[in-house]
Structure formats: C-alpha cells, structure tokens
Short mmCIF file of C-alpha atoms and ligand atoms in Angstrom, two decimals:
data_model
loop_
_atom_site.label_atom_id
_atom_site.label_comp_id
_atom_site.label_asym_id
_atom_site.label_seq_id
_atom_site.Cartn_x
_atom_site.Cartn_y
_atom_site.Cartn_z
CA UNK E 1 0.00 0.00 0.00
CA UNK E 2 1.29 3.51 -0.95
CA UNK E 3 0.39 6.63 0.58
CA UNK E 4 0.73 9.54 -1.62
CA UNK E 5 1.31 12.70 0.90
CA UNK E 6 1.31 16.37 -0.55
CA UNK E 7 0.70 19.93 1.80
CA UNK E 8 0.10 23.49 1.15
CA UNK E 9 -1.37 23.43 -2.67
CA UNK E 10 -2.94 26.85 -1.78
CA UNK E 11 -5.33 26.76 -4.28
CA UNK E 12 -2.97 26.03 -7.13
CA UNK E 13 -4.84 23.94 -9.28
CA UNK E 14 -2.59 22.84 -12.15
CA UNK E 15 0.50 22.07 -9.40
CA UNK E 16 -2.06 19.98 -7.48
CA UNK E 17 -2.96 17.96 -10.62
CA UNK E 18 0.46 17.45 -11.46
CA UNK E 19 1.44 15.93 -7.99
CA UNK E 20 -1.68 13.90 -8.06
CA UNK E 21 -0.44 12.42 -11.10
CA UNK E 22 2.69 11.60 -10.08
CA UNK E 23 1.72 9.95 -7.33
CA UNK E 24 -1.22 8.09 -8.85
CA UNK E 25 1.51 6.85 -11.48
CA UNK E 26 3.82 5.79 -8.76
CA UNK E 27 1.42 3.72 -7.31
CA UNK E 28 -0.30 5.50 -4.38
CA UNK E 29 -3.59 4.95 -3.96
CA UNK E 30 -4.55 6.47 -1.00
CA UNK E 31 -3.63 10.02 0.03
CA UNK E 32 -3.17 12.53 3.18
CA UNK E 33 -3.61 16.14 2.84
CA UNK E 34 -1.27 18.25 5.51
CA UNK E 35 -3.57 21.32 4.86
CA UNK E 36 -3.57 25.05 3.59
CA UNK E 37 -5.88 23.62 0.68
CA UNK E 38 -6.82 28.01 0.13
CA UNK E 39 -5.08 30.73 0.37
CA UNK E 40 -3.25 33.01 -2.27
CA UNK E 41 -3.97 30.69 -5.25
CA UNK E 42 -6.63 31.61 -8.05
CA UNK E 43 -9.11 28.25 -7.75
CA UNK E 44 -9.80 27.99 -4.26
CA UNK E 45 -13.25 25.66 -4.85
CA UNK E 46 -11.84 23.73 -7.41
CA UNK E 47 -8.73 22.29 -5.22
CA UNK E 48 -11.09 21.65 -2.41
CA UNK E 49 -13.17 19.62 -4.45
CA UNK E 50 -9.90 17.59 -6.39
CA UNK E 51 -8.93 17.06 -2.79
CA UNK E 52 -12.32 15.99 -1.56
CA UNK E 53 -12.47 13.29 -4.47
CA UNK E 54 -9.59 11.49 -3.45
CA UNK E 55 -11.65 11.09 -0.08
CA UNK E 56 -8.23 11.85 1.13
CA UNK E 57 -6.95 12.72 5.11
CA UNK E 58 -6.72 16.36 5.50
CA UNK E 59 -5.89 18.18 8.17
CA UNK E 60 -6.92 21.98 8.85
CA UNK E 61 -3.72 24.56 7.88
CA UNK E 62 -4.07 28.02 9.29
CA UNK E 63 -5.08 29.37 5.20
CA UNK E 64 -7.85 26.82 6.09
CA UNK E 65 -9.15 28.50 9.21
CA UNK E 66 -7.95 32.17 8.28
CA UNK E 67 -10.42 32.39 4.91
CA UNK E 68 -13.39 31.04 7.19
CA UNK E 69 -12.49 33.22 9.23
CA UNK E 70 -11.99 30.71 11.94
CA UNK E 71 -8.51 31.72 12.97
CA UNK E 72 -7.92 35.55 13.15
CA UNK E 73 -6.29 36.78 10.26
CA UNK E 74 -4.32 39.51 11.74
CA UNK E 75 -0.84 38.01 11.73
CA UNK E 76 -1.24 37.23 7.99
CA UNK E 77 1.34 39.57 5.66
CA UNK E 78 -0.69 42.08 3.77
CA UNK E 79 -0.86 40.12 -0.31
CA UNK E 80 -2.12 36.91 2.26
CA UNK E 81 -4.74 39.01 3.96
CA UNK E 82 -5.90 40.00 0.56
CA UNK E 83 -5.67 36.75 -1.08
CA UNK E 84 -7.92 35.34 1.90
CA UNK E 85 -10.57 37.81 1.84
CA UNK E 86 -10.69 37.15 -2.11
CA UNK E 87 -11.21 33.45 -1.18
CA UNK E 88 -13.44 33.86 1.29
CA UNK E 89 -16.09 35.50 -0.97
CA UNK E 90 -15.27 32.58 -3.77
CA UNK E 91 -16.14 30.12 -1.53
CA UNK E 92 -19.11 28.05 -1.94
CA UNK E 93 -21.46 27.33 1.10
CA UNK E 94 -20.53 23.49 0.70
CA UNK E 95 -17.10 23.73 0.50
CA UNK E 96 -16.77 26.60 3.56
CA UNK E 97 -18.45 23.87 6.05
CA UNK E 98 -15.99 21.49 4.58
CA UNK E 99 -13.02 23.49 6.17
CA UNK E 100 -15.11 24.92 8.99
CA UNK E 101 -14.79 20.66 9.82
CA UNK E 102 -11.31 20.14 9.27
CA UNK E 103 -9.80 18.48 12.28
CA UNK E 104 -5.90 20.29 13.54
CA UNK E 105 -4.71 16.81 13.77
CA UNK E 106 -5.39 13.04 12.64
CA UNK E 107 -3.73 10.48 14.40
CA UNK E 108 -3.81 6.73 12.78
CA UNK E 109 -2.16 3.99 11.42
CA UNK E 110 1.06 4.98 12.80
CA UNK E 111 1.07 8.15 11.44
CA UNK E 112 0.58 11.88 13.38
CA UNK E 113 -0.78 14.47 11.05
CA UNK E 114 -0.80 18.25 11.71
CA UNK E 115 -0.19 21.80 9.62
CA UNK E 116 2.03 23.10 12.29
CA UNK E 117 3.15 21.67 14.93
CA UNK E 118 1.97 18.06 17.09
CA UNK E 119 2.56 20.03 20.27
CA UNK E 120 0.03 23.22 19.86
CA UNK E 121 -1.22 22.71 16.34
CA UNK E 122 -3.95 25.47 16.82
CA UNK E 123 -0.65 28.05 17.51
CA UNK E 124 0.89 27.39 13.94
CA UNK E 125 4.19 27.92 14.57
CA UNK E 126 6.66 26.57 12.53
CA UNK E 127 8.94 23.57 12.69
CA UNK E 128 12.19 24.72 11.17
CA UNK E 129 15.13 23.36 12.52
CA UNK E 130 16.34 20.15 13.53
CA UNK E 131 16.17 21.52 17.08
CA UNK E 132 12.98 22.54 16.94
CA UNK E 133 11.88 19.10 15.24
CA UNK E 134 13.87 17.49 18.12
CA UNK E 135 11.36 19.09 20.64
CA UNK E 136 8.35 18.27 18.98
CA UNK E 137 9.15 14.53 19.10
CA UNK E 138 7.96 13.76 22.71
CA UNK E 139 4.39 15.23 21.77
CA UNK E 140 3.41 12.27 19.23
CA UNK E 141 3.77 8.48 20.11
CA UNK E 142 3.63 7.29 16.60
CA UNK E 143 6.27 6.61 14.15
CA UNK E 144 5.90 9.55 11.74
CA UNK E 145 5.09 13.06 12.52
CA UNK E 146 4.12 14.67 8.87
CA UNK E 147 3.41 18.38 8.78
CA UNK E 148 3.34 21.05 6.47
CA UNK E 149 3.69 24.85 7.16
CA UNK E 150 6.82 26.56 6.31
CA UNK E 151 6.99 24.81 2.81
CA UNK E 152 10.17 24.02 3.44
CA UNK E 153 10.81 20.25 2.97
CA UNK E 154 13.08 18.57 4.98
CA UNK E 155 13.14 15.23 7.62
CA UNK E 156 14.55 14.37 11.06
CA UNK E 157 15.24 10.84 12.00
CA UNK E 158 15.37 10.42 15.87
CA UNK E 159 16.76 6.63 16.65
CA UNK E 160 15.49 5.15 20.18
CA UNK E 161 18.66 5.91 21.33
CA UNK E 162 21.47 9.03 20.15
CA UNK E 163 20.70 12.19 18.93
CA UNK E 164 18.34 13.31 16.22
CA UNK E 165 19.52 14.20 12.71
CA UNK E 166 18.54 15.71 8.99
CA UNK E 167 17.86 13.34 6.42
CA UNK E 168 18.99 14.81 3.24
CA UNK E 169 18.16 12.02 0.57
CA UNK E 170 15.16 12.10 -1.56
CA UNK E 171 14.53 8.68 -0.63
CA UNK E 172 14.87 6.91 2.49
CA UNK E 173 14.37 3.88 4.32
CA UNK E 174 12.93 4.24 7.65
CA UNK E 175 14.50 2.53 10.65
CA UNK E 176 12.83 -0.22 13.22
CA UNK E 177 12.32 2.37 16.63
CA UNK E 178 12.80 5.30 15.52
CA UNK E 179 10.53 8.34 14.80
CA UNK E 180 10.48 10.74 12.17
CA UNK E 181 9.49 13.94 11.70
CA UNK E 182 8.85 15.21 7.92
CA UNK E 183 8.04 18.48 6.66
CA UNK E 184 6.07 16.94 2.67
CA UNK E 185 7.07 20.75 1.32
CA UNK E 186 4.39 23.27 -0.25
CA UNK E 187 2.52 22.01 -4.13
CA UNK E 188 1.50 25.09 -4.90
CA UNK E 189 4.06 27.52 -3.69
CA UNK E 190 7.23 26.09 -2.71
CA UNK E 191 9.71 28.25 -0.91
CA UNK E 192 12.93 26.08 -1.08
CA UNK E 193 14.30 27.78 -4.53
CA UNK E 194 12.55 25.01 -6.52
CA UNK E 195 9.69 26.28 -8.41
CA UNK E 196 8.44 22.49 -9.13
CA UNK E 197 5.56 20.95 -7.24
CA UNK E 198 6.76 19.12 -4.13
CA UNK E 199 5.10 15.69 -2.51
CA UNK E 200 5.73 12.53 -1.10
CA UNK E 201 5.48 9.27 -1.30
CA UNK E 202 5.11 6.28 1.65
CA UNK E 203 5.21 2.97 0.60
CA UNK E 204 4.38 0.95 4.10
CA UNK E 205 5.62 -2.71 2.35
CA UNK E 206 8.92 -1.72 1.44
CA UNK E 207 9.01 1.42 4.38
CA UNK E 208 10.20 3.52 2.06
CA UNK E 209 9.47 7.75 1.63
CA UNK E 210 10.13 9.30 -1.73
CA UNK E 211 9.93 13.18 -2.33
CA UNK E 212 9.30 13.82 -5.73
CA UNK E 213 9.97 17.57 -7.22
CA UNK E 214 6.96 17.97 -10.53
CA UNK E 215 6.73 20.93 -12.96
CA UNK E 216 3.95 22.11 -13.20
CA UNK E 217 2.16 24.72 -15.75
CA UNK E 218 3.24 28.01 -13.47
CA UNK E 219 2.33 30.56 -16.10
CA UNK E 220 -1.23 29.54 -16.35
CA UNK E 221 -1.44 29.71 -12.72
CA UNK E 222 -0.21 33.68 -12.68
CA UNK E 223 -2.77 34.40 -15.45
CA UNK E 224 -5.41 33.23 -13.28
CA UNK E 225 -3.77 35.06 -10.43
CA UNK E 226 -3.73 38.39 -12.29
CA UNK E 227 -7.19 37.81 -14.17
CA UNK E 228 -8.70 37.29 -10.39
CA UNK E 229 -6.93 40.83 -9.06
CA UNK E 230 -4.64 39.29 -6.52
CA UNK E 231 -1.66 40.49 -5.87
CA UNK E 232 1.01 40.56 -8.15
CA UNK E 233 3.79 39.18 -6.13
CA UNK E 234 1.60 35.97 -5.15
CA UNK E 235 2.00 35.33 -9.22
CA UNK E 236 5.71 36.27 -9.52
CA UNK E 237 7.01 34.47 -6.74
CA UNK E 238 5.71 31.25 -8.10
CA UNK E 239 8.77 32.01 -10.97
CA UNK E 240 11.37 31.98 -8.00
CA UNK E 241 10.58 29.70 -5.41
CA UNK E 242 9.98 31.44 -2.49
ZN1 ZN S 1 1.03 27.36 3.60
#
C-alpha cells in the first residue's frame, strides 16, 4: 500500500494535478492532505473539491481556518490578507463547512498528522530546525510526525537511542524504533528555490518515503492570479521559489 502525501497546494490547481499524477503513477492509492488547501492561489473551490475526491486525510492549515475566518487573520502579511478575503467571498457554502470541519490533527495507522506543529497545532508555529523538530518529538507516540507549514521540505530521524539528525536524501528507508518527523514541502508555492511541485510518497511494504519535485504549468497559474486581481507578487514568486 502507498500513501501519496502532498501539503500546502494553496489553491494552485494545475501544481495539485500534477502531484496527483505523479503519485497516482507511482502507485499511491490512498492520500493525506497536511492542509492550507486556500489561500493566495486563483481556484480555491476547485482544489477543495480535487482534494475531496480522493476522499483523502486532510488536516486543517491556518489558510484553512484564516479564509473562514476561523482563525484571526491579523498576523497574515498584507498580499495573504488579501488573497484570503478574495477566497473567502469565492467560496461556496458546501465547501466553507468542509473546512469549517477540518480536524488540527489526525492520528492513525502509525502516522501523526498536523499543519504546524503536534505540540500546539492550533498556535501554527513553525517547525524549522532540527532543534525545533527534536522538541516536537515527545508530543506524538507514533512513528511519523508529517506536517506542512513553512513549505520548506526537509526530515529528522530520531533513533530510540542518540541524537536526532537531517535526512537529506530524496529517498529513504525508515529505521525499526525510531521516529520521524517530515516536513512533505508546499505544491503550490514552494519556498525552497525550486519552483516544481513538491510531494511525497510512503510505501508501508517496502518502508520507504520518496519526495518527488513535478513541474507544473506556473504561467497559467499567474494568469489566473492576475485575471482574479490578486496580488502581483503571489503570481511572480511562483517564478522563483519562495
Ligand atoms: Zn502554507
């Protein structure tokens, strides 16, 4: 069985298709959503309902919340403000109660999912370093923590015993006892300096995790972006990466 694990699309529909078939061509057939579905992307209702067809897991991001309205959006930069009061008027009634009921975390089959962090996901702060992974680890009992967030991907293997450390292969093995925690990167607007799609796939026969990096049609995506009147940098930083 293969999981196929993607976070932060923010409403970028053609990177979110592109992931989706990567992963459906690689096997997965079952898929977890670390949230941030909305927010600064041009086809807010459209990714909700891709990601509602896969009857995927998804967990609430603070994008989620913020264009509901259901997290303050105060602390937002000024383009993400705008972009969310944009989306929250797009929004159809059907798809708002869909992210009025997403959960902040979903713990099963050995896996821990959250947007921010497993030990105050409601605070979204973000999980950067390998210290601050190395914290987080005594706040989930299973054997993978996957989150989302700072769309920066990136994994920490902590063994039973020794010290914690980054993972910096694009495919890894995990180890009998020890616990992971893995940031799946951003689909639809990667900050890493890689403009191409970013997800991940488990395989829990072979206990395997693959990130794969997918191009994606970007300048379709800023058309839409500038047709819809958001702002321009949430179109031109899709060119860079960041
Ligand atoms: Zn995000």
């Amino acid at each position: 069985m293969k999981y196929g694990i993607f976070s932060d699309v923010h409403a970028n529909l053609e990177a979110l298709e592109a992931v989706l078939a990567k992963l459906v061509e690689q096997g997965a057939t079952r898929f977890l959503c670390l949230g941030d579905l909305v927010g600064y992307g041009p086809d807010p209702n459209a990714c909700i309902e891709r990601i509602r067809s896969l009857r995927a897991r998804v967990v609430a991001g603070n994008h989620d919340y913020g264009a509901i309205r259901r997290t303050s959006t105060a602390g937002f930069n000024q383009a993400a403000r705008e972009a969310l009061a944009w989306t929250g008027k797009q929004l159809t009634r059907h798809n708002r109660l869909y992210l009025e009921n997403l959960p902040l975390a979903d713990v099963r089959d050995s896996i821990h999912m959250v947007h921010a962090s497993p030990s105050a996901p409601d605070r979204w702060e973000y999980v950067l370093t390998l210290g601050d992974a190395e914290d987080e680890i005594e706040y989930f009992s299973e054997t993978i923590c996957l989150l989302g967030h700072s769309h920066h991907p990136f994994v920490v293997e902590c063994p039973s015993r020794g010290r914690c450390r980054l993972i910096r292969t694009e495919s890894f093995r995990l180890s009998p006892g020890a616990k992971y925690v893995i940031n799946a990167g951003s689909v639809g607007q990667p900050r890493d300096g890689d403009t191409r799609a970013c997800c991940l796939l488990y395989d829990i026969n072979a206990a395997t995790l693959t990130f794969f990096r997918v191009p994606y049609d970007i300048a379709t995506t800023q058309e839409k972006i500038r047709r819809a009147g958001l702002p321009e940098s949430l179109a031109t930083r899709l060119s860079h990466g960041y």
